[in-house]
């Protein structure tokens, strides 16, 4: 089991580097994404990835290939809980679109605050995705996060915490509260929203004894001209030992273009993480991948 948290001080006078969880979301989304994530783990440039078990390109063979590599490289493998369009539920989940997919994230966000949002249906879907992960990988996930951060939404978050505590009491869940002061990131509306949603989620996790990461970073505007390389140093500012940085590396292919609007920026992320500037930046800022 790979746990979230910090590491101790070295025996000499130099402080030990802060441990960083660099988590690649969306394993299983498309063949090009899967291949890019495995390549980065093999190169020692990632130490965590989360799998979308409902994605058409996720399979047991893809899971076994990742599992073998992750064991060799000591990388964590988590569940990327997926409950938004264009993906389909594994259970008789409701509400869904006319096409039978989950609702878009904006609609799911609104519905999650409704008193009539069925907690039992949510719990069954969460449990089914955890069970699908176990069937594919032969073990429970090391941690749980969510596509579009859906695991942080009210009622969904409650079901996630209960389900993962039952499946793997030692697992952690990703909360998305940031260490950087709010006044320095007023431009990051998505980051502020998930930060707010994380407060209740984090408190509930602590109450029932589920571990969370101490801080989170990795949000930026997915504009065509965005530079992940320029954003990454900002992610490291104020990040404590054991903090999580989210990333989305991948190679563009037809399946990715069909399912997700985030395409060419994934290749930019991959290029930065493969390059020489990335490990040099981590060392200069006092970080190391676990």
XYZ file of N, CA and C in Angstrom:
870
model
N 0.856 -1.190 0.000
C 0.000 0.000 0.000
C 0.882 1.227 0.000
N 0.508 2.225 -0.777
C 1.244 3.467 -0.856
C 0.413 4.536 -0.185
N 0.920 5.128 0.880
C 0.127 6.070 1.665
C 0.525 7.501 1.377
N -0.409 8.417 1.599
C -0.116 9.838 1.479
C 0.538 10.313 2.759
N 1.338 11.371 2.662
C 1.925 11.946 3.853
C 3.363 12.333 3.642
N 4.005 12.774 4.687
C 5.363 13.295 4.588
C 6.411 12.257 4.876
N 7.659 12.696 4.806
C 8.793 11.853 5.132
C 9.632 12.562 6.173
N 10.465 11.838 6.851
C 11.229 12.405 7.944
C 12.471 13.144 7.509
N 13.233 13.656 8.453
C 14.464 14.367 8.184
C 15.614 13.397 7.964
N 16.532 13.786 7.092
C 17.723 12.981 6.868
C 18.634 13.067 8.086
N 19.553 12.109 8.168
C 20.452 12.061 9.322
C 21.439 13.221 9.320
N 21.813 13.739 8.106
C 22.754 14.844 8.074
C 22.026 16.158 8.298
N 22.773 17.290 8.180
C 22.198 18.592 8.481
C 21.299 19.103 7.378
N 21.402 18.541 6.171
C 20.563 18.999 5.071
C 19.154 18.447 5.238
N 18.158 19.288 5.071
C 16.784 18.781 5.185
C 16.466 17.820 4.052
N 15.680 16.821 4.362
C 15.255 15.884 3.324
C 14.335 16.611 2.354
N 14.354 16.231 1.098
C 13.437 16.874 0.149
C 11.990 16.591 0.512
N 11.138 17.520 0.164
C 9.720 17.303 0.370
C 9.228 16.288 -0.662
N 8.430 15.344 -0.198
C 7.908 14.321 -1.101
C 6.710 14.866 -1.858
N 6.724 14.661 -3.149
C 5.673 15.139 -4.021
C 4.950 13.966 -4.666
N 3.624 13.990 -4.612
C 2.817 13.042 -5.377
C 2.434 13.719 -6.687
N 3.005 13.260 -7.777
C 2.644 13.770 -9.098
C 1.701 12.756 -9.735
N 0.420 13.091 -9.735
C -0.630 12.141 -10.124
C -1.155 12.446 -11.528
N -1.020 11.497 -12.424
C -1.581 11.616 -13.770
C -3.007 11.082 -13.755
N -3.953 11.950 -14.050
C -5.349 11.530 -14.133
C -5.614 10.830 -15.467
N -6.731 10.108 -15.521
C -7.336 9.637 -16.780
C -6.716 8.390 -17.398
N -5.996 7.571 -16.645
C -5.526 6.313 -17.233
C -6.752 5.492 -17.638
N -6.748 5.007 -18.877
C -7.882 4.278 -19.409
C -8.721 5.092 -20.372
N -8.527 6.406 -20.396
C -9.340 7.277 -21.241
C -9.160 6.969 -22.717
N -7.920 6.773 -23.156
C -7.629 6.529 -24.573
C -6.268 5.851 -24.665
N -6.013 5.087 -25.735
C -4.716 4.408 -25.860
C -3.522 5.352 -25.761
N -3.633 6.542 -26.359
C -2.524 7.482 -26.308
C -2.259 8.016 -24.919
N -3.297 8.179 -24.137
C -3.138 8.607 -22.749
C -2.488 7.491 -21.936
N -2.962 6.276 -22.128
C -2.403 5.138 -21.390
C -0.914 4.981 -21.672
N -0.559 5.074 -22.943
C 0.842 4.876 -23.339
C 1.732 5.972 -22.758
N 1.266 7.207 -22.797
C 2.066 8.314 -22.268
C 2.281 8.170 -20.770
N 1.243 7.793 -20.043
C 1.370 7.644 -18.590
C 2.339 6.521 -18.247
N 2.231 5.393 -18.949
C 3.156 4.291 -18.663
C 4.591 4.692 -18.971
N 4.795 5.434 -20.031
C 6.159 5.853 -20.377
C 6.742 6.766 -19.305
N 5.939 7.665 -18.778
C 6.430 8.567 -17.738
C 6.722 7.824 -16.437
N 5.896 6.849 -16.089
C 6.188 6.043 -14.901
C 7.484 5.266 -15.104
N 7.660 4.693 -16.281
C 8.877 3.928 -16.575
C 10.121 4.803 -16.468
N 10.004 6.072 -16.816
C 11.140 6.998 -16.754
C 11.332 7.602 -15.368
N 10.439 7.264 -14.439
C 10.539 7.818 -13.097
C 10.070 9.251 -13.009
N 9.190 9.670 -13.917
C 8.710 11.053 -13.944
C 7.300 11.201 -13.362
N 6.660 10.117 -13.023
C 5.376 10.098 -12.336
C 5.463 9.084 -11.203
N 4.744 9.336 -10.127
C 4.684 8.315 -9.076
C 3.254 7.957 -8.680
N 2.277 8.385 -9.490
C 0.891 8.000 -9.235
C 0.064 8.227 -10.491
N -0.932 7.380 -10.689
C -1.917 7.581 -11.741
C -3.230 6.968 -11.293
N -4.331 7.540 -11.777
C -5.647 7.028 -11.398
C -6.396 6.576 -12.641
N -7.092 5.452 -12.514
C -7.694 4.759 -13.655
C -9.197 4.991 -13.734
N -9.658 5.223 -14.978
C -11.082 5.385 -15.274
C -11.635 4.032 -15.709
N -12.253 3.319 -14.807
C -12.673 1.953 -15.123
C -13.901 1.902 -16.020
N -14.598 3.026 -16.217
C -15.768 3.040 -17.090
C -15.423 3.454 -18.516
N -14.185 3.861 -18.766
C -13.804 4.320 -20.101
C -13.710 3.141 -21.069
N -14.101 3.317 -22.323
C -14.040 2.224 -23.296
C -12.635 1.666 -23.504
N -11.603 2.495 -23.341
C -10.237 2.031 -23.571
C -9.601 1.404 -22.338
N -10.338 1.317 -21.237
C -9.812 0.622 -20.069
C -10.123 -0.863 -20.200
N -9.143 -1.693 -19.952
C -9.315 -3.141 -20.042
C -8.424 -3.819 -19.012
N -8.662 -5.098 -18.794
C -7.817 -5.836 -17.853
C -6.382 -5.893 -18.333
N -6.163 -6.016 -19.645
C -4.797 -6.059 -20.159
C -4.082 -4.731 -19.915
N -4.802 -3.601 -20.107
C -4.207 -2.289 -19.810
C -3.912 -2.174 -18.320
N -4.801 -2.714 -17.501
C -4.600 -2.668 -16.053
C -3.391 -3.496 -15.632
N -3.249 -4.690 -16.186
C -2.135 -5.554 -15.813
C -0.802 -4.969 -16.244
N -0.786 -4.331 -17.424
C 0.460 -3.711 -17.887
C 0.863 -2.575 -16.959
N -0.113 -1.765 -16.564
C 0.168 -0.691 -15.624
C 0.562 -1.241 -14.263
N -0.134 -2.257 -13.796
C 0.112 -2.804 -12.468
C 1.537 -3.320 -12.326
N 2.002 -4.037 -13.350
C 3.366 -4.568 -13.327
C 4.389 -3.444 -13.278
N 4.178 -2.425 -14.075
C 5.099 -1.295 -14.118
C 5.068 -0.511 -12.811
N 3.874 -0.288 -12.279
C 3.749 0.470 -11.037
C 4.423 -0.250 -9.869
N 4.317 -1.566 -9.852
C 4.975 -2.334 -8.792
C 6.485 -2.204 -8.890
N 7.005 -2.281 -10.109
C 8.452 -2.158 -10.326
C 8.958 -0.773 -9.923
N 8.185 0.268 -10.246
C 8.624 1.653 -10.019
C 8.081 2.243 -8.723
N 7.354 1.444 -7.943
C 6.790 1.884 -6.670
C 5.860 3.085 -6.847
N 5.033 3.027 -7.871
C 4.052 4.076 -8.133
C 2.690 3.663 -7.584
N 1.938 4.641 -7.108
C 0.594 4.382 -6.610
C -0.387 4.341 -7.777
N -1.392 3.484 -7.654
C -2.461 3.405 -8.656
C -3.795 3.584 -7.937
N -4.534 4.588 -8.368
C -5.801 4.889 -7.730
C -6.977 4.752 -8.675
N -8.157 4.953 -8.134
C -9.388 4.967 -8.921
C -9.737 6.405 -9.266
N -9.939 6.675 -10.552
C -10.400 7.986 -11.012
C -11.908 7.878 -11.180
N -12.629 8.084 -10.082
C -14.078 7.939 -10.101
C -14.668 8.812 -11.205
N -15.479 8.202 -12.059
C -16.012 8.898 -13.224
C -17.536 8.861 -13.185
N -18.135 10.045 -13.068
C -19.593 10.132 -12.980
C -20.103 11.339 -13.749
N -19.475 11.652 -14.887
C -19.911 12.752 -15.741
C -19.871 12.302 -17.195
N -20.624 13.027 -18.031
C -20.668 12.741 -19.467
C -19.269 12.909 -20.074
N -18.964 12.151 -21.140
C -19.849 11.295 -21.945
C -19.841 9.823 -21.532
N -19.462 9.532 -20.314
C -19.297 8.143 -19.898
C -20.603 7.585 -19.332
N -20.700 6.256 -19.358
C -21.915 5.569 -18.929
C -21.700 4.883 -17.580
N -22.721 4.879 -16.756
C -22.596 4.217 -15.451
C -22.520 2.702 -15.583
N -21.974 2.069 -14.559
C -21.923 0.609 -14.492
C -23.191 0.030 -13.878
N -23.992 0.878 -13.255
C -25.193 0.437 -12.544
C -26.410 1.184 -13.084
N -27.561 0.946 -12.475
C -28.793 1.648 -12.852
C -28.833 3.015 -12.188
N -27.810 3.787 -12.451
C -27.669 5.107 -11.831
C -28.670 6.084 -12.444
N -29.101 7.048 -11.651
C -29.968 8.120 -12.130
C -29.647 9.386 -11.333
N -29.757 10.559 -11.989
C -30.252 10.773 -13.350
C -29.159 10.567 -14.396
N -29.602 10.255 -15.614
C -28.714 10.153 -16.769
C -29.316 10.954 -17.910
N -28.532 11.142 -18.965
C -29.027 11.845 -20.145
C -29.931 10.919 -20.958
N -30.543 11.464 -21.990
C -31.387 10.661 -22.885
C -30.585 9.569 -23.575
N -29.277 9.791 -23.721
C -28.402 8.791 -24.353
C -27.900 7.749 -23.354
N -28.237 7.907 -22.086
C -27.825 6.937 -21.076
C -26.490 7.213 -20.443
N -25.921 8.400 -20.676
C -24.654 8.758 -20.062
C -24.893 9.515 -18.760
N -23.839 9.633 -17.965
C -23.900 10.541 -16.819
C -24.202 11.956 -17.311
N -24.676 12.802 -16.421
C -24.910 14.204 -16.757
C -23.584 14.937 -16.931
N -23.556 16.040 -17.664
C -22.360 16.892 -17.691
C -22.041 17.387 -16.289
N -20.795 17.785 -16.069
C -20.356 18.146 -14.730
C -21.149 19.315 -14.159
N -21.515 20.322 -14.972
C -22.272 21.455 -14.443
C -23.621 21.006 -13.896
N -24.284 20.093 -14.610
C -25.569 19.577 -14.143
C -25.397 18.683 -12.917
N -24.339 17.894 -12.912
C -24.092 17.013 -11.766
C -23.795 17.834 -10.509
N -23.094 18.931 -10.688
C -22.808 19.812 -9.555
C -24.103 20.324 -8.935
N -25.022 20.797 -9.762
C -26.294 21.307 -9.252
C -27.103 20.187 -8.591
N -27.209 19.043 -9.270
C -28.010 17.931 -8.730
C -27.470 17.425 -7.397
N -26.158 17.496 -7.208
C -25.570 16.941 -5.981
C -26.006 17.693 -4.729
N -26.548 18.898 -4.901
C -27.037 19.664 -3.751
C -28.526 19.428 -3.496
N -29.187 18.703 -4.393
C -30.622 18.463 -4.213
C -30.864 17.415 -3.131
N -31.813 17.645 -2.239
C -32.127 16.642 -1.204
C -32.591 15.310 -1.792
N -33.185 15.341 -2.991
C -33.706 14.113 -3.586
C -32.658 13.355 -4.409
N -31.429 13.846 -4.426
C -30.360 13.130 -5.124
C -30.114 11.825 -4.368
N -30.366 10.704 -5.012
C -30.448 9.406 -4.330
C -29.076 8.913 -3.881
N -28.852 8.923 -2.574
C -27.566 8.512 -2.025
C -27.311 7.027 -2.229
N -28.370 6.218 -2.208
C -28.209 4.778 -2.427
C -27.703 4.494 -3.845
N -28.261 5.181 -4.837
C -27.815 4.986 -6.225
C -26.371 5.439 -6.400
N -26.024 6.534 -5.755
C -24.640 7.014 -5.811
C -23.707 5.973 -5.198
N -24.076 5.462 -4.033
C -23.234 4.474 -3.358
C -23.040 3.214 -4.170
N -24.078 2.751 -4.851
C -23.950 1.553 -5.679
C -22.984 1.777 -6.843
N -23.068 2.952 -7.454
C -22.169 3.240 -8.579
C -20.718 3.359 -8.111
N -20.502 4.043 -7.005
C -19.148 4.159 -6.465
C -18.587 2.778 -6.137
N -19.386 1.957 -5.474
C -18.950 0.609 -5.116
C -18.671 -0.225 -6.357
N -19.513 -0.077 -7.385
C -19.316 -0.830 -8.626
C -18.007 -0.448 -9.300
N -17.638 0.826 -9.268
C -16.378 1.239 -9.881
C -15.175 0.757 -9.063
N -15.310 0.749 -7.753
C -14.240 0.183 -6.923
C -14.107 -1.319 -7.196
N -15.229 -2.009 -7.303
C -15.207 -3.444 -7.595
C -14.594 -3.724 -8.971
N -14.894 -2.874 -9.951
C -14.314 -3.039 -11.278
C -12.809 -2.830 -11.244
N -12.358 -1.891 -10.432
C -10.918 -1.685 -10.243
C -10.275 -2.930 -9.648
N -10.895 -3.471 -8.605
C -10.348 -4.664 -7.950
C -10.308 -5.842 -8.909
N -11.349 -6.005 -9.729
C -11.379 -7.101 -10.694
C -10.273 -6.965 -11.734
N -9.959 -5.738 -12.136
C -8.945 -5.517 -13.166
C -7.528 -5.602 -12.614
N -7.302 -5.016 -11.426
C -5.947 -4.928 -10.875
C -5.639 -6.021 -9.852
N -6.656 -6.722 -9.382
C -6.438 -7.758 -8.398
C -6.240 -7.237 -6.992
N -6.554 -5.982 -6.763
C -6.409 -5.379 -5.435
C -7.206 -4.085 -5.408
N -7.403 -3.548 -4.213
C -8.117 -2.285 -4.064
C -7.211 -1.116 -4.458
N -7.793 0.019 -4.804
C -6.983 1.193 -5.166
C -6.208 1.739 -3.982
N -5.030 2.309 -4.287
C -4.234 2.968 -3.251
C -4.887 4.267 -2.795
N -5.613 4.895 -3.692
C -6.276 6.153 -3.373
C -7.442 6.343 -4.336
N -8.259 7.357 -4.076
C -9.387 7.675 -4.937
C -9.395 9.172 -5.210
N -9.568 9.536 -6.479
C -9.857 10.917 -6.845
C -11.005 10.879 -7.847
N -11.268 11.978 -8.553
C -12.439 11.979 -9.411
C -12.246 12.744 -10.702
N -12.803 12.216 -11.781
C -12.832 12.934 -13.058
C -13.720 14.163 -12.897
N -13.193 15.323 -13.294
C -13.876 16.595 -13.046
C -14.082 16.843 -11.554
N -13.273 16.172 -10.722
C -13.326 16.332 -9.262
C -14.703 15.980 -8.701
N -15.379 15.043 -9.383
C -16.755 14.708 -9.002
C -16.828 14.082 -7.613
N -15.726 13.520 -7.137
C -15.734 12.888 -5.818
C -15.894 13.888 -4.684
N -15.711 15.180 -4.978
C -15.836 16.201 -3.948
C -17.263 16.705 -3.775
N -18.155 16.361 -4.693
C -19.505 16.900 -4.652
C -20.285 16.339 -3.459
N -21.176 17.147 -2.909
C -22.002 16.649 -1.790
C -22.703 15.356 -2.168
N -22.901 14.491 -1.218
C -23.516 13.175 -1.355
C -22.589 12.204 -2.092
N -22.014 12.616 -3.204
C -21.053 11.731 -3.874
C -19.845 11.535 -2.978
N -19.339 12.612 -2.401
C -18.190 12.513 -1.509
C -18.451 11.614 -0.318
N -19.652 11.698 0.241
C -20.020 10.841 1.369
C -19.948 9.375 0.979
N -20.472 9.059 -0.216
C -20.454 7.676 -0.689
C -19.033 7.205 -0.966
N -18.204 8.081 -1.524
C -16.813 7.727 -1.817
C -16.074 7.367 -0.539
N -16.204 8.184 0.463
C -15.473 7.946 1.709
C -15.922 6.648 2.383
N -17.219 6.387 2.394
C -17.716 5.152 2.999
C -17.240 3.931 2.222
N -17.264 4.020 0.888
C -16.905 2.865 0.064
C -15.425 2.546 0.141
N -14.569 3.558 0.094
C -13.133 3.281 0.101
C -12.685 2.833 1.488
N -13.332 3.323 2.537
C -12.981 2.859 3.883
C -13.281 1.375 4.021
N -14.350 0.910 3.367
C -14.675 -0.504 3.410
C -13.774 -1.346 2.524
N -13.363 -0.802 1.364
C -12.561 -1.574 0.416
C -11.088 -1.616 0.794
N -10.568 -0.507 1.305
C -9.159 -0.432 1.687
C -9.001 0.630 2.770
N -9.048 0.245 4.033
C -8.956 1.215 5.126
C -7.668 2.032 5.110
N -6.632 1.540 4.435
C -5.371 2.266 4.388
C -5.273 3.235 3.204
N -6.275 3.246 2.349
C -6.245 4.125 1.183
C -6.457 5.577 1.605
N -6.032 6.486 0.727
C -6.289 7.900 0.950
C -7.162 8.442 -0.175
N -7.750 9.586 0.057
C -8.580 10.240 -0.946
C -7.996 11.619 -1.225
N -8.168 12.067 -2.458
C -7.582 13.350 -2.847
C -8.525 14.497 -2.516
N -8.087 15.338 -1.594
C -8.802 16.587 -1.370
C -8.058 17.671 -2.151
N -8.759 18.712 -2.530
C -8.177 19.686 -3.453
C -8.043 21.073 -2.847
N -7.870 21.115 -1.524
C -7.569 22.377 -0.865
C -6.127 22.768 -1.128
N -5.924 24.021 -1.510
C -4.593 24.479 -1.895
C -3.911 25.222 -0.757
N -2.573 25.143 -0.752
C -1.792 25.822 0.281
C -1.547 27.286 -0.064
N -1.596 27.625 -1.339
C -1.357 29.001 -1.760
C -2.499 29.898 -1.300
N -2.204 31.043 -0.700
C -3.276 31.928 -0.219
C -4.234 32.325 -1.338
N -5.492 32.495 -0.969
C -6.540 32.771 -1.950
C -6.265 34.047 -2.743
N -5.735 35.082 -2.111
C -5.547 36.355 -2.805
C -4.537 36.255 -3.948
N -3.724 35.196 -3.940
C -2.740 35.028 -5.006
C -3.260 34.183 -6.162
N -4.497 33.703 -6.085
C -5.029 32.848 -7.146
C -6.493 33.161 -7.457
N -6.827 34.448 -7.399
C -8.197 34.854 -7.694
C -8.568 34.597 -9.150
N -7.567 34.457 -10.022
C -7.815 34.167 -11.437
C -8.236 32.718 -11.668
N -7.989 31.861 -10.696
C -8.212 30.418 -10.862
C -9.578 30.044 -10.291
N -10.638 30.276 -11.072
C -11.989 30.041 -10.556
C -12.249 28.566 -10.259
N -11.758 27.684 -11.137
C -11.960 26.255 -10.891
C -11.244 25.831 -9.619
N -10.025 26.327 -9.442
C -9.275 25.978 -8.240
C -9.969 26.435 -6.974
N -10.570 27.622 -7.014
C -11.277 28.136 -5.844
C -12.514 27.291 -5.549
N -13.249 26.904 -6.604
C -14.451 26.097 -6.401
C -14.120 24.757 -5.743
N -13.118 24.050 -6.269
C -12.814 22.740 -5.690
C -12.161 22.871 -4.318
N -11.508 24.016 -4.080
C -10.979 24.289 -2.749
C -12.127 24.380 -1.751
N -13.179 25.118 -2.107
C -14.342 25.269 -1.223
C -15.028 23.917 -1.004
N -15.215 23.158 -2.093
C -15.855 21.846 -1.959
C -15.030 20.897 -1.092
N -13.721 21.096 -1.087
C -12.841 20.199 -0.334
C -12.960 20.379 1.173
N -13.414 21.517 1.619
C -13.441 21.773 3.068
C -14.350 20.792 3.795
N -15.566 20.655 3.305
C -16.494 19.719 3.942
C -16.017 18.282 3.728
N -15.540 18.003 2.521
C -15.049 16.664 2.206
C -13.894 16.269 3.127
N -12.964 17.179 3.322
C -11.799 16.929 4.178
C -12.220 16.702 5.626
N -13.161 17.513 6.097
C -13.638 17.373 7.479
C -14.330 16.028 7.684
N -15.122 15.622 6.698
C -15.833 14.341 6.817
C -14.840 13.180 6.788
N -13.831 13.276 5.925
C -12.816 12.221 5.867
C -12.106 12.069 7.210
N -11.747 13.180 7.810
C -11.073 13.138 9.111
C -11.973 12.520 10.168
N -13.248 12.859 10.121
C -14.197 12.371 11.127
C -14.328 10.860 11.091
N -14.298 10.259 9.880
C -14.493 8.811 9.793
C -13.169 8.057 9.660
N -12.042 8.773 9.696
C -10.743 8.125 9.719
C -10.187 7.732 8.366
N -10.479 8.530 7.325
C -9.897 8.301 6.001
C -8.824 9.361 5.751
N -7.655 8.942 5.337
C -6.544 9.865 5.130
C -6.741 10.717 3.878
N -6.211 11.936 3.923
C -6.202 12.819 2.759
C -4.812 13.417 2.592
N -4.534 13.908 1.394
C -3.289 14.624 1.151
C -3.341 15.995 1.824
N -2.182 16.523 2.271
C -2.191 17.787 3.003
C -2.485 19.009 2.145
N -2.219 18.936 0.842
C -2.484 20.077 -0.040
C -2.475 19.589 -1.480
N -2.954 20.464 -2.364
C -3.179 20.096 -3.759
C -2.801 21.259 -4.669
N -2.361 20.933 -5.887
C -2.105 21.941 -6.913
C -2.242 21.270 -8.280
N -2.249 22.082 -9.328
C -2.288 21.527 -10.674
C -3.368 22.094 -11.568
N -4.233 22.975 -11.026
C -5.274 23.554 -11.868
C -4.716 24.729 -12.665
N -5.100 24.806 -13.914
C -4.784 25.963 -14.758
C -5.804 26.022 -15.881
N -5.888 27.150 -16.559
C -6.858 27.309 -17.639
C -6.415 26.500 -18.842
N -7.290 25.632 -19.309
C -6.944 24.774 -20.441
C -7.154 25.506 -21.770
N -6.524 26.661 -21.892
C -6.552 27.409 -23.141
C -5.519 26.840 -24.099
N -5.749 26.932 -25.418
C -4.804 26.351 -26.385
C -3.370 26.836 -26.217
N -3.199 28.082 -25.812
C -1.849 28.614 -25.676
C -1.238 28.454 -24.301
N -1.912 27.754 -23.412
C -1.402 27.609 -22.044
C -0.085 26.847 -22.025
N 0.772 27.216 -21.078
C 2.079 26.567 -20.945
C 2.147 25.839 -19.602
N 2.097 24.523 -19.646
C 2.217 23.731 -18.429
C 3.581 23.953 -17.781
N 4.622 24.097 -18.615
C 5.971 24.329 -18.093
C 6.042 25.621 -17.293
N 5.321 26.654 -17.755
C 5.316 27.922 -17.032
C 4.485 27.829 -15.755
N 3.450 27.011 -15.775
C 2.580 26.869 -14.602
C 3.212 26.035 -13.496
N 4.036 25.067 -13.862
C 4.489 24.090 -12.880
C 5.247 24.716 -11.703
N 6.142 25.686 -11.915
C 6.791 26.283 -10.738
C 5.801 26.896 -9.759
N 4.680 27.431 -10.290
C 3.664 27.995 -9.405
C 2.982 26.912 -8.580
N 2.844 25.722 -9.164
C 2.230 24.618 -8.426
C 3.040 24.277 -7.173
N 4.343 24.439 -7.260
C 5.208 24.025 -6.155
C 5.279 25.047 -5.028
N 4.860 26.284 -5.314
C 4.918 27.317 -4.280
C 3.999 26.948 -3.115
N 4.531 27.000 -1.934
C 3.773 26.755 -0.692
C 3.349 25.302 -0.512
N 3.696 24.415 -1.438
C 3.236 23.028 -1.339
C 4.020 22.297 -0.248
N 3.341 21.696 0.718
C 4.048 21.011 1.804
C 4.480 19.599 1.422
N 5.207 18.995 2.305
C 5.607 17.599 2.150
C 4.361 16.726 2.009
N 4.353 15.859 1.012
C 3.213 14.987 0.789
C 2.108 15.589 -0.043
N 2.326 16.798 -0.590
C 1.317 17.440 -1.419
C 1.145 16.733 -2.752
N -0.010 16.952 -3.359
C -0.361 16.330 -4.631
C -0.398 17.387 -5.728
N 0.232 17.088 -6.857
C 0.081 17.889 -8.065
C -0.588 17.017 -9.118
N -1.686 17.510 -9.666
C -2.440 16.809 -10.703
C -1.865 17.145 -12.076
N -1.835 16.157 -12.966
C -1.416 16.419 -14.341
C -2.208 15.520 -15.292
N -2.129 15.841 -16.597
C -2.917 15.123 -17.604
C -2.086 14.852 -18.854
N -0.987 14.127 -18.747
C -0.181 13.862 -19.944
C -0.869 12.867 -20.871
N -0.529 12.946 -22.149
C -1.097 11.996 -23.101
C -0.668 12.304 -24.518
N -0.916 11.353 -25.399
C -0.725 11.541 -26.833
C -2.107 11.611 -27.469
N -2.285 12.525 -28.390
C -3.584 12.699 -29.026
C -3.846 11.567 -30.010
N -5.011 10.944 -29.901
C -5.459 9.943 -30.865
C -6.956 10.138 -31.082
N -7.539 9.347 -31.960
C -8.942 9.518 -32.312
C -9.862 9.311 -31.110
N -9.539 8.365 -30.250
C -10.391 8.094 -29.096
C -10.364 9.256 -28.115
N -9.208 9.833 -27.891
C -9.123 10.993 -27.007
C -9.935 12.154 -27.578
N -9.781 12.426 -28.872
C -10.523 13.519 -29.508
C -12.025 13.286 -29.433
N -12.448 12.035 -29.458
C -13.879 11.706 -29.401
C -14.464 11.940 -28.017
N -13.668 11.720 -26.981
C -14.206 11.686 -25.620
C -13.908 12.916 -24.773
N -12.878 13.685 -25.124
C -12.446 14.721 -24.191
C -11.930 15.948 -24.943
N -12.271 17.156 -24.485
C -11.790 18.362 -25.154
C -10.321 18.680 -24.872
N -9.762 18.082 -23.827
C -8.359 18.343 -23.485
C -7.475 17.425 -24.323
N -6.845 17.971 -25.362
C -6.088 17.146 -26.311
C -4.625 17.578 -26.384
N -4.313 18.587 -27.180
C -2.906 18.928 -27.437
C -2.170 19.390 -26.185
N -2.891 19.965 -25.231
C -2.218 20.352 -23.985
C -1.646 19.140 -23.264
N -2.240 17.964 -23.461
C -1.703 16.747 -22.858
C -0.304 16.451 -23.404
N -0.105 16.691 -24.683
C 1.216 16.453 -25.277
C 2.236 17.460 -24.753
N 1.792 18.695 -24.476
C 2.691 19.677 -23.879
C 3.101 19.251 -22.467
N 2.148 18.744 -21.718
C 2.481 18.265 -20.370
C 3.477 17.108 -20.445
N 3.223 16.179 -21.361
C 4.131 15.052 -21.516
C 5.541 15.524 -21.852
N 5.645 16.470 -22.785
C 6.961 16.956 -23.208
C 7.716 17.583 -22.040
N 7.027 18.366 -21.215
C 7.696 18.988 -20.073
C 8.149 17.935 -19.068
N 7.291 16.993 -18.765
C 7.630 15.984 -17.763
C 8.747 15.066 -18.233
N 8.901 14.914 -19.539
C 9.995 14.092 -20.077
C 11.316 14.844 -20.150
N 11.252 16.165 -20.155
C 12.444 16.963 -20.408
C 13.365 17.104 -19.215
N 14.520 17.699 -19.453
C 15.528 17.879 -18.402
C 15.153 18.969 -17.408
N 14.327 19.929 -17.821
C 13.972 21.033 -16.925
C 13.141 20.563 -15.732
N 12.344 19.517 -15.923
C 11.460 19.061 -14.854
C 12.229 18.545 -13.642
N 13.132 17.564 -13.769
C 13.854 17.114 -12.569
C 14.747 18.200 -11.978
N 15.275 19.072 -12.832
C 16.103 20.164 -12.316
C 15.271 21.118 -11.471
N 14.054 21.388 -11.903
C 13.162 22.259 -11.140
C 12.798 21.639 -9.799
N 12.477 20.344 -9.794
C 12.154 19.688 -8.530
C 13.317 19.783 -7.555
N 14.506 19.509 -8.030
C 15.690 19.548 -7.149
C 15.923 20.965 -6.626
N 15.773 21.971 -7.497
C 16.013 23.340 -7.089
C 15.006 23.818 -6.052
N 13.776 23.299 -6.140
C 12.736 23.689 -5.188
C 12.680 22.782 -3.974
N 13.556 21.782 -3.894
C 13.601 20.916 -2.722
C 12.551 19.840 -2.682
N 12.149 19.354 -3.871
C 11.148 18.281 -3.953
C 11.756 17.029 -4.558
N 11.126 15.898 -4.275
C 11.480 14.625 -4.902
C 10.223 13.785 -5.003
N 10.129 13.016 -6.082
C 9.032 12.063 -6.197
C 9.314 10.879 -5.285
N 8.289 10.423 -4.590
C 8.479 9.311 -3.661
C 8.822 8.044 -4.428
